[in-house]
Amino acid sequence: SEDEARHEIEQRIKCLRAVAPLERLHACPQSSLEVPDEQSARLVVFGLDASHQKGVAASKAMEGAKEYLANRGTAPRTFKNGLVFLAPDARAVASLVQEARLWLSVYDDRDRLDLPASQVREARSGMEASSQGVDVRIDAAYGWLLIPQIDLESGSMEVRWEEARLAQGDGGIVDRAVRKLQADEALVAQWSPMLLKMTLDRWLWKEKDAIQVKQLWVQLCSYCYLPRLASFSVLE
């Protein structure tokens, strides 16, 4: 069934793991309560029900990203600048689900058909190819990064969302997402002292000439107009 196929896909997505410099990854959360309010950079990978399409401001993924950024459960989220979101393309979900249904139908038939040895080997080869087909479709479907940003120079504290399309290439979706974030400077793994000083001069030293490192880190984790550092060690 379609429900079984969706469950199979999300089980595979839940096997994804964070790659450096990301601190953590949250795969297929059921609500914002499952994404802790932490001082680190993290990728939220939405399930199939939260897909996105370019330019659709009211997509399920965009609505989910806004909710997760604003709150953790019923409490307001403090450390907003650590979250970025990855969602499947709305137009690719149907073919992905169909590929998973095919794989599950082959998997269910493997013993019932009582095949001779030669056909068992052939069936196993077909199962492996079908399973790989599901993984390929997952890689192709998960193509939208939703990145929250605030442009203070516009005079507004309203969050603007960048829609970044993942290119196909080497590595899985998490590797490609991290490479894209770093290439777009939406995730900073190495920060020069000069850029730190520019940030301090521009935003944080206007009314005072000193700031505690701990307070600086809290602000970097909280405000989406500041650079998104991967971890405290980057600032350190």
mmCIF file of C-alpha atoms in Angstrom:
data_model
loop_
_atom_site.group_PDB
_atom_site.id
_atom_site.type_symbol
_atom_site.label_atom_id
_atom_site.label_comp_id
_atom_site.label_asym_id
_atom_site.label_seq_id
_atom_site.Cartn_x
_atom_site.Cartn_y
_atom_site.Cartn_z
ATOM 1 C CA SER A 1 0.000 0.000 0.000
ATOM 2 C CA GLU A 2 1.008 3.625 -0.268
ATOM 3 C CA ASP A 3 1.170 3.902 3.517
ATOM 4 C CA GLU A 4 3.590 0.958 3.687
ATOM 5 C CA ALA A 5 5.720 2.513 0.961
ATOM 6 C CA ARG A 6 5.859 5.857 2.767
ATOM 7 C CA HIS A 7 6.796 4.100 5.996
ATOM 8 C CA GLU A 8 9.642 2.271 4.225
ATOM 9 C CA ILE A 9 10.986 5.531 2.789
ATOM 10 C CA GLU A 10 10.874 7.345 6.109
ATOM 11 C CA GLN A 11 12.608 4.430 7.856
ATOM 12 C CA ARG A 12 15.462 4.836 5.379
ATOM 13 C CA ILE A 13 15.558 8.591 5.934
ATOM 14 C CA LYS A 14 15.728 8.019 9.692
ATOM 15 C CA CYS A 15 18.966 6.107 9.117
ATOM 16 C CA LEU A 16 20.649 9.306 7.883
ATOM 17 C CA ARG A 17 23.362 10.704 10.120
ATOM 18 C CA ALA A 18 24.912 14.148 10.504
ATOM 19 C CA VAL A 19 28.219 14.798 8.770
ATOM 20 C CA ALA A 20 30.835 17.335 9.832
ATOM 21 C CA PRO A 21 30.581 20.181 10.508
ATOM 22 C CA LEU A 22 26.911 19.635 11.387
ATOM 23 C CA GLU A 23 26.427 18.825 15.047
ATOM 24 C CA ARG A 24 23.149 16.899 14.731
ATOM 25 C CA LEU A 25 20.465 15.797 12.297
ATOM 26 C CA HIS A 26 16.744 15.422 12.994
ATOM 27 C CA ALA A 27 15.074 13.064 10.509
ATOM 28 C CA CYS A 28 11.298 12.964 9.973
ATOM 29 C CA PRO A 29 10.241 14.665 13.225
ATOM 30 C CA GLN A 30 6.541 14.442 13.932
ATOM 31 C CA SER A 31 6.414 17.876 15.581
ATOM 32 C CA SER A 32 8.631 20.768 16.592
ATOM 33 C CA LEU A 33 8.801 19.248 20.078
ATOM 34 C CA GLU A 34 11.137 16.572 18.690
ATOM 35 C CA VAL A 35 13.725 19.200 17.649
ATOM 36 C CA PRO A 36 15.549 20.377 20.796
ATOM 37 C CA ASP A 37 16.362 24.046 21.388
ATOM 38 C CA GLU A 38 20.164 23.742 21.320
ATOM 39 C CA GLN A 39 23.226 25.906 20.690
ATOM 40 C CA SER A 40 24.509 24.152 17.568
ATOM 41 C CA ALA A 41 23.936 23.903 13.835
ATOM 42 C CA ARG A 42 21.447 21.206 12.868
ATOM 43 C CA LEU A 43 19.659 19.948 9.788
ATOM 44 C CA VAL A 44 15.969 19.036 9.992
ATOM 45 C CA VAL A 45 15.001 16.541 7.268
ATOM 46 C CA PHE A 46 11.255 16.570 6.736
ATOM 47 C CA GLY A 47 9.194 13.497 5.918
ATOM 48 C CA LEU A 48 7.250 13.047 2.680
ATOM 49 C CA ASP A 49 4.193 14.890 3.982
ATOM 50 C CA ALA A 50 6.194 18.134 4.173
ATOM 51 C CA SER A 51 7.226 18.663 0.548
ATOM 52 C CA HIS A 52 8.152 21.897 -1.195
ATOM 53 C CA GLN A 53 7.905 23.478 -4.617
ATOM 54 C CA LYS A 54 9.862 26.531 -5.745
ATOM 55 C CA GLY A 55 8.093 29.785 -5.113
ATOM 56 C CA VAL A 56 5.231 28.219 -3.118
ATOM 57 C CA ALA A 57 5.279 30.202 0.116
ATOM 58 C CA ALA A 58 2.523 28.073 1.652
ATOM 59 C CA SER A 59 4.042 24.656 0.921
ATOM 60 C CA LYS A 60 3.842 22.075 3.718
ATOM 61 C CA ALA A 61 7.617 22.227 4.126
ATOM 62 C CA MET A 62 7.662 26.021 4.374
ATOM 63 C CA GLU A 63 4.818 26.029 6.881
ATOM 64 C CA GLY A 64 6.625 23.369 8.905
ATOM 65 C CA ALA A 65 9.941 25.228 8.780
ATOM 66 C CA LYS A 66 8.302 28.418 10.034
ATOM 67 C CA GLU A 67 6.634 26.557 12.891
ATOM 68 C CA TYR A 68 9.799 24.695 13.896
ATOM 69 C CA LEU A 69 11.847 27.900 13.772
ATOM 70 C CA ALA A 70 9.373 29.826 15.910
ATOM 71 C CA ASN A 71 8.602 27.211 18.537
ATOM 72 C CA ARG A 72 9.560 24.007 20.246
ATOM 73 C CA GLY A 73 6.197 22.538 21.103
ATOM 74 C CA THR A 74 4.261 25.276 22.888
ATOM 75 C CA ALA A 75 7.380 27.183 23.994
ATOM 76 C CA PRO A 76 9.065 29.867 21.868
ATOM 77 C CA ARG A 77 12.376 28.720 20.389
ATOM 78 C CA THR A 78 15.429 30.678 21.561
ATOM 79 C CA PHE A 79 18.282 29.328 19.443
ATOM 80 C CA LYS A 80 16.822 29.852 15.981
ATOM 81 C CA ASN A 81 20.032 30.450 14.054
ATOM 82 C CA GLY A 82 21.123 26.820 14.277
ATOM 83 C CA LEU A 83 18.318 25.343 12.202
ATOM 84 C CA VAL A 84 18.165 24.693 8.468
ATOM 85 C CA PHE A 85 15.635 22.451 6.732
ATOM 86 C CA LEU A 86 15.719 19.877 3.937
ATOM 87 C CA ALA A 87 12.527 18.891 2.126
ATOM 88 C CA PRO A 88 11.497 16.695 -0.814
ATOM 89 C CA ASP A 89 10.305 18.209 -4.074
ATOM 90 C CA ALA A 90 6.526 17.964 -4.298
ATOM 91 C CA ARG A 91 6.697 16.751 -7.916
ATOM 92 C CA ALA A 92 9.080 13.890 -7.062
ATOM 93 C CA VAL A 93 7.181 12.321 -4.171
ATOM 94 C CA ALA A 94 4.760 10.230 -6.270
ATOM 95 C CA SER A 95 7.513 8.494 -8.285
ATOM 96 C CA LEU A 96 9.505 7.860 -5.103
ATOM 97 C CA VAL A 97 6.513 6.236 -3.423
ATOM 98 C CA GLN A 98 5.845 4.116 -6.524
ATOM 99 C CA GLU A 99 9.457 2.890 -6.528
ATOM 100 C CA ALA A 100 9.122 1.900 -2.874
ATOM 101 C CA ARG A 101 5.863 0.036 -3.588
ATOM 102 C CA LEU A 102 7.635 -1.933 -6.308
ATOM 103 C CA TRP A 103 10.491 -2.825 -3.943
ATOM 104 C CA LEU A 104 8.098 -3.940 -1.202
ATOM 105 C CA SER A 105 6.062 -6.090 -3.607
ATOM 106 C CA VAL A 106 9.227 -7.866 -4.775
ATOM 107 C CA TYR A 107 10.398 -8.270 -1.178
ATOM 108 C CA ASP A 108 7.060 -9.762 -0.086
ATOM 109 C CA ASP A 109 7.077 -12.305 -2.954
ATOM 110 C CA ARG A 110 10.629 -13.587 -2.420
ATOM 111 C CA ASP A 111 9.665 -16.717 -0.428
ATOM 112 C CA ARG A 112 6.056 -17.300 -1.489
ATOM 113 C CA LEU A 113 6.904 -18.046 -5.115
ATOM 114 C CA ASP A 114 9.013 -21.146 -4.294
ATOM 115 C CA LEU A 115 11.492 -20.427 -7.094
ATOM 116 C CA PRO A 116 14.283 -22.775 -8.260
ATOM 117 C CA ALA A 117 17.845 -21.845 -7.267
ATOM 118 C CA SER A 118 18.696 -20.098 -10.536
ATOM 119 C CA GLN A 119 15.636 -17.894 -10.326
ATOM 120 C CA VAL A 120 16.283 -17.186 -6.628
ATOM 121 C CA ARG A 121 19.633 -15.668 -7.606
ATOM 122 C CA GLU A 122 17.923 -13.649 -10.314
ATOM 123 C CA ALA A 123 15.237 -12.520 -7.876
ATOM 124 C CA ARG A 124 17.851 -11.455 -5.326
ATOM 125 C CA SER A 125 19.605 -9.407 -7.981
ATOM 126 C CA GLY A 126 16.303 -7.791 -8.881
ATOM 127 C CA MET A 127 15.598 -7.048 -5.211
ATOM 128 C CA GLU A 128 18.968 -5.360 -4.797
ATOM 129 C CA ALA A 129 18.411 -3.266 -7.917
ATOM 130 C CA SER A 130 14.919 -2.308 -6.744
ATOM 131 C CA SER A 131 16.194 -1.349 -3.292
ATOM 132 C CA GLN A 132 18.940 0.761 -4.846
ATOM 133 C CA GLY A 133 16.287 2.355 -7.026
ATOM 134 C CA VAL A 134 14.481 3.547 -3.901
ATOM 135 C CA ASP A 135 17.686 5.106 -2.575
ATOM 136 C CA VAL A 136 18.332 6.803 -5.910
ATOM 137 C CA ARG A 137 14.807 8.228 -5.914
ATOM 138 C CA ILE A 138 15.274 9.504 -2.350
ATOM 139 C CA ASP A 139 18.476 11.274 -3.397
ATOM 140 C CA ALA A 140 16.692 12.825 -6.364
ATOM 141 C CA ALA A 141 13.577 13.833 -4.419
ATOM 142 C CA TYR A 142 15.228 15.549 -1.462
ATOM 143 C CA GLY A 143 16.367 18.676 -3.224
ATOM 144 C CA TRP A 144 15.206 21.755 -1.292
ATOM 145 C CA LEU A 145 17.115 23.524 1.455
ATOM 146 C CA LEU A 146 15.048 26.120 3.313
ATOM 147 C CA ILE A 147 17.346 28.584 5.069
ATOM 148 C CA PRO A 148 16.048 31.292 7.443
ATOM 149 C CA GLN A 149 17.693 34.710 7.213
ATOM 150 C CA ILE A 150 17.072 38.227 8.500
ATOM 151 C CA ASP A 151 18.316 41.324 6.653
ATOM 152 C CA LEU A 152 18.513 44.064 9.296
ATOM 153 C CA GLU A 153 19.495 46.621 6.676
ATOM 154 C CA SER A 154 15.979 46.320 5.277
ATOM 155 C CA GLY A 155 14.724 47.717 8.576
ATOM 156 C CA SER A 156 12.730 44.567 9.370
ATOM 157 C CA MET A 157 13.232 41.664 11.772
ATOM 158 C CA GLU A 158 11.000 39.465 9.611
ATOM 159 C CA VAL A 159 12.554 36.143 8.608
ATOM 160 C CA ARG A 160 13.116 35.723 4.883
ATOM 161 C CA TRP A 161 13.480 32.205 3.508
ATOM 162 C CA GLU A 162 16.096 31.256 0.954
ATOM 163 C CA GLU A 163 15.153 28.303 -1.246
ATOM 164 C CA ALA A 164 18.375 26.566 -2.247
ATOM 165 C CA ARG A 165 18.212 23.742 -4.792
ATOM 166 C CA LEU A 166 20.564 20.812 -4.217
ATOM 167 C CA ALA A 167 22.515 19.737 -7.277
ATOM 168 C CA GLN A 168 22.855 16.056 -8.103
ATOM 169 C CA GLY A 169 26.350 14.720 -7.563
ATOM 170 C CA ASP A 170 28.591 12.649 -5.347
ATOM 171 C CA GLY A 171 27.476 11.697 -1.863
ATOM 172 C CA GLY A 172 24.090 11.376 -0.248
ATOM 173 C CA ILE A 173 21.613 14.117 0.473
ATOM 174 C CA VAL A 174 23.210 15.112 3.786
ATOM 175 C CA ASP A 175 26.696 15.437 2.267
ATOM 176 C CA ARG A 176 25.360 17.508 -0.612
ATOM 177 C CA ALA A 177 23.250 19.652 1.705
ATOM 178 C CA VAL A 178 26.267 20.450 3.883
ATOM 179 C CA ARG A 179 28.421 21.268 0.860
ATOM 180 C CA LYS A 180 25.716 23.593 -0.472
ATOM 181 C CA LEU A 181 25.298 25.351 2.877
ATOM 182 C CA GLN A 182 29.027 25.910 3.180
ATOM 183 C CA ALA A 183 29.376 27.068 -0.432
ATOM 184 C CA ASP A 184 26.596 29.621 0.153
ATOM 185 C CA GLU A 185 28.153 30.660 3.495
ATOM 186 C CA ALA A 186 24.953 29.623 5.254
ATOM 187 C CA LEU A 187 26.998 27.298 7.482
ATOM 188 C CA VAL A 188 30.397 28.469 8.709
ATOM 189 C CA ALA A 189 32.997 25.874 9.678
ATOM 190 C CA GLN A 190 36.003 28.216 9.625
ATOM 191 C CA TRP A 191 35.776 31.870 10.603
ATOM 192 C CA SER A 192 38.564 34.407 10.328
ATOM 193 C CA PRO A 193 39.281 36.890 13.136
ATOM 194 C CA MET A 194 38.677 39.737 10.674
ATOM 195 C CA LEU A 195 35.125 38.533 9.947
ATOM 196 C CA LEU A 196 34.479 38.167 13.669
ATOM 197 C CA LYS A 197 35.614 41.764 14.218
ATOM 198 C CA MET A 198 33.443 42.998 11.335
ATOM 199 C CA THR A 199 30.422 41.276 12.890
ATOM 200 C CA LEU A 200 31.162 42.788 16.293
ATOM 201 C CA ASP A 201 31.662 46.266 14.863
ATOM 202 C CA ARG A 202 28.556 46.074 12.718
ATOM 203 C CA TRP A 203 26.031 44.659 15.168
ATOM 204 C CA LEU A 204 27.263 44.141 18.717
ATOM 205 C CA TRP A 205 29.714 46.916 19.644
ATOM 206 C CA LYS A 206 27.560 49.897 18.732
ATOM 207 C CA GLU A 207 26.606 50.712 22.314
ATOM 208 C CA LYS A 208 29.443 49.069 24.252
ATOM 209 C CA ASP A 209 33.070 48.190 23.756
ATOM 210 C CA ALA A 210 33.110 44.705 25.288
ATOM 211 C CA ILE A 211 31.081 41.498 25.259
ATOM 212 C CA GLN A 212 31.516 38.199 27.076
ATOM 213 C CA VAL A 213 32.387 35.282 24.811
ATOM 214 C CA LYS A 214 29.525 33.261 26.285
ATOM 215 C CA GLN A 215 27.044 36.038 25.500
ATOM 216 C CA LEU A 216 28.461 36.392 21.993
ATOM 217 C CA TRP A 217 27.907 32.683 21.375
ATOM 218 C CA VAL A 218 24.324 32.872 22.649
ATOM 219 C CA GLN A 219 23.603 35.740 20.266
ATOM 220 C CA LEU A 220 25.202 33.916 17.325
ATOM 221 C CA CYS A 221 22.930 30.943 18.029
ATOM 222 C CA SER A 222 19.827 33.088 18.456
ATOM 223 C CA TYR A 223 19.656 35.729 15.727
ATOM 224 C CA CYS A 224 19.295 34.890 12.047
ATOM 225 C CA TYR A 225 20.986 38.117 10.920
ATOM 226 C CA LEU A 226 24.298 36.846 12.341
ATOM 227 C CA PRO A 227 26.530 34.191 10.737
ATOM 228 C CA ARG A 228 25.461 30.575 11.364
ATOM 229 C CA LEU A 229 28.463 28.926 12.999
ATOM 230 C CA ALA A 230 28.622 25.133 13.013
ATOM 231 C CA SER A 231 29.687 24.886 16.661
ATOM 232 C CA PHE A 232 31.292 26.788 19.520
ATOM 233 C CA SER A 233 34.691 25.474 18.459
ATOM 234 C CA VAL A 234 34.443 27.639 15.316
ATOM 235 C CA LEU A 235 34.111 30.771 17.457
ATOM 236 C CA GLU A 236 36.764 29.502 19.859
#
